[in-house]
Amino acid sequence: MAGHDDHGNTPAAWTGVIIMIAASIVGGYFMVAGQPFVGLGAWVGLSAVGVVAGLAMRAAGYGKKPETLPAQRTAPAAERTDEPAPAPAAAGG
């Protein structure tokens, strides 16, 4: 996974994840309170709200922009090479 330096740190991603964490907490509360089907419904429903909120925010421009990708992923195929870079010349002294 070398070179993977962006892990979705955007407002859209954070909003979706926070809503889904809240869904897990609410669902877990109802599970412990003895109402497992209410807990399951709350967890599934609120998780869906988190996904929709994250996707809507991404569509509104709060997600990852394509131009923020690492350079090696956006370089044209003609510029990429599978050969190793040449060794630097030894400094004469």
Coordinates of C-alpha atoms in Angstrom, one line a residue:
M1 CA 0.0 0.0 0.0
A2 CA 2.9 2.3 -0.5
G3 CA 2.0 5.6 -1.9
H4 CA -1.6 5.6 -0.6
D5 CA -1.6 8.8 1.3
D6 CA -5.3 9.8 1.1
H7 CA -7.8 8.0 3.3
G8 CA -10.9 9.9 2.5
N9 CA -10.4 12.8 4.9
T10 CA -13.2 14.9 3.5
P11 CA -16.3 16.5 5.1
A12 CA -18.5 14.1 3.1
A13 CA -16.6 11.0 4.4
W14 CA -16.6 12.2 8.0
T15 CA -20.3 13.1 8.0
G16 CA -21.2 9.7 6.6
V17 CA -19.0 7.8 9.1
I18 CA -20.2 9.9 12.1
I19 CA -23.8 9.2 11.2
M20 CA -23.1 5.5 10.9
I21 CA -21.3 5.4 14.3
A22 CA -24.3 7.0 15.8
A23 CA -26.5 4.4 14.1
S24 CA -24.3 1.6 15.7
I25 CA -24.7 3.3 19.1
V26 CA -28.5 3.6 18.8
G27 CA -28.9 0.1 17.5
G28 CA -26.7 -1.3 20.2
Y29 CA -28.7 0.5 22.9
F30 CA -31.9 -1.1 21.7
M31 CA -30.2 -4.5 21.5
V32 CA -29.2 -4.2 25.1
A33 CA -32.5 -2.8 26.1
G34 CA -34.2 -6.0 25.0
Q35 CA -35.7 -4.8 21.7
P36 CA -33.4 -6.4 19.1
F37 CA -35.7 -5.8 16.1
V38 CA -36.1 -2.1 16.9
G39 CA -32.3 -2.0 17.3
L40 CA -31.7 -3.7 14.0
G41 CA -34.2 -1.4 12.2
A42 CA -32.6 1.7 13.8
W43 CA -29.1 0.5 12.8
V44 CA -30.0 -0.3 9.2
G45 CA -32.1 2.8 8.7
L46 CA -29.6 5.2 10.2
S47 CA -26.7 3.6 8.4
A48 CA -28.6 4.1 5.1
V49 CA -29.1 7.8 6.1
G50 CA -25.3 8.0 6.6
V51 CA -24.5 6.5 3.2
V52 CA -27.0 8.8 1.5
A53 CA -25.7 11.9 3.4
G54 CA -22.1 11.1 2.4
L55 CA -23.0 10.5 -1.3
A56 CA -25.1 13.7 -1.4
M57 CA -22.3 15.7 0.1
R58 CA -19.8 14.2 -2.3
A59 CA -22.1 15.2 -5.2
A60 CA -22.4 18.7 -3.7
G61 CA -18.6 19.0 -3.9
Y62 CA -17.5 18.2 -0.4
G63 CA -15.9 14.9 -1.3
K64 CA -12.6 13.9 -2.8
K65 CA -11.7 15.9 -5.9
P66 CA -10.2 14.0 -8.9
E67 CA -7.3 16.4 -9.2
T68 CA -6.1 15.5 -5.7
L69 CA -5.0 12.0 -6.7
P70 CA -1.3 11.2 -6.6
A71 CA 0.7 12.1 -9.7
Q72 CA 1.6 8.5 -10.5
R73 CA -2.1 7.6 -10.9
T74 CA -2.9 10.5 -13.2
A75 CA 0.2 10.4 -15.4
P76 CA -0.5 9.5 -19.0
A77 CA 0.6 6.0 -20.1
A78 CA 3.4 7.3 -22.3
E79 CA 5.1 8.9 -19.2
R80 CA 5.0 5.7 -17.1
T81 CA 7.8 3.2 -17.3
D82 CA 8.3 -0.1 -15.6
E83 CA 12.1 0.3 -15.8
P84 CA 14.0 1.4 -12.7
A85 CA 15.4 4.9 -12.6
P86 CA 19.1 5.1 -13.6
A87 CA 21.6 5.2 -10.7
P88 CA 23.0 8.7 -10.0
A89 CA 26.5 9.4 -11.3
A90 CA 29.2 9.0 -8.7
A91 CA 30.7 12.4 -7.6
G92 CA 34.4 12.6 -8.6
G93 CA 36.7 14.0 -6.0

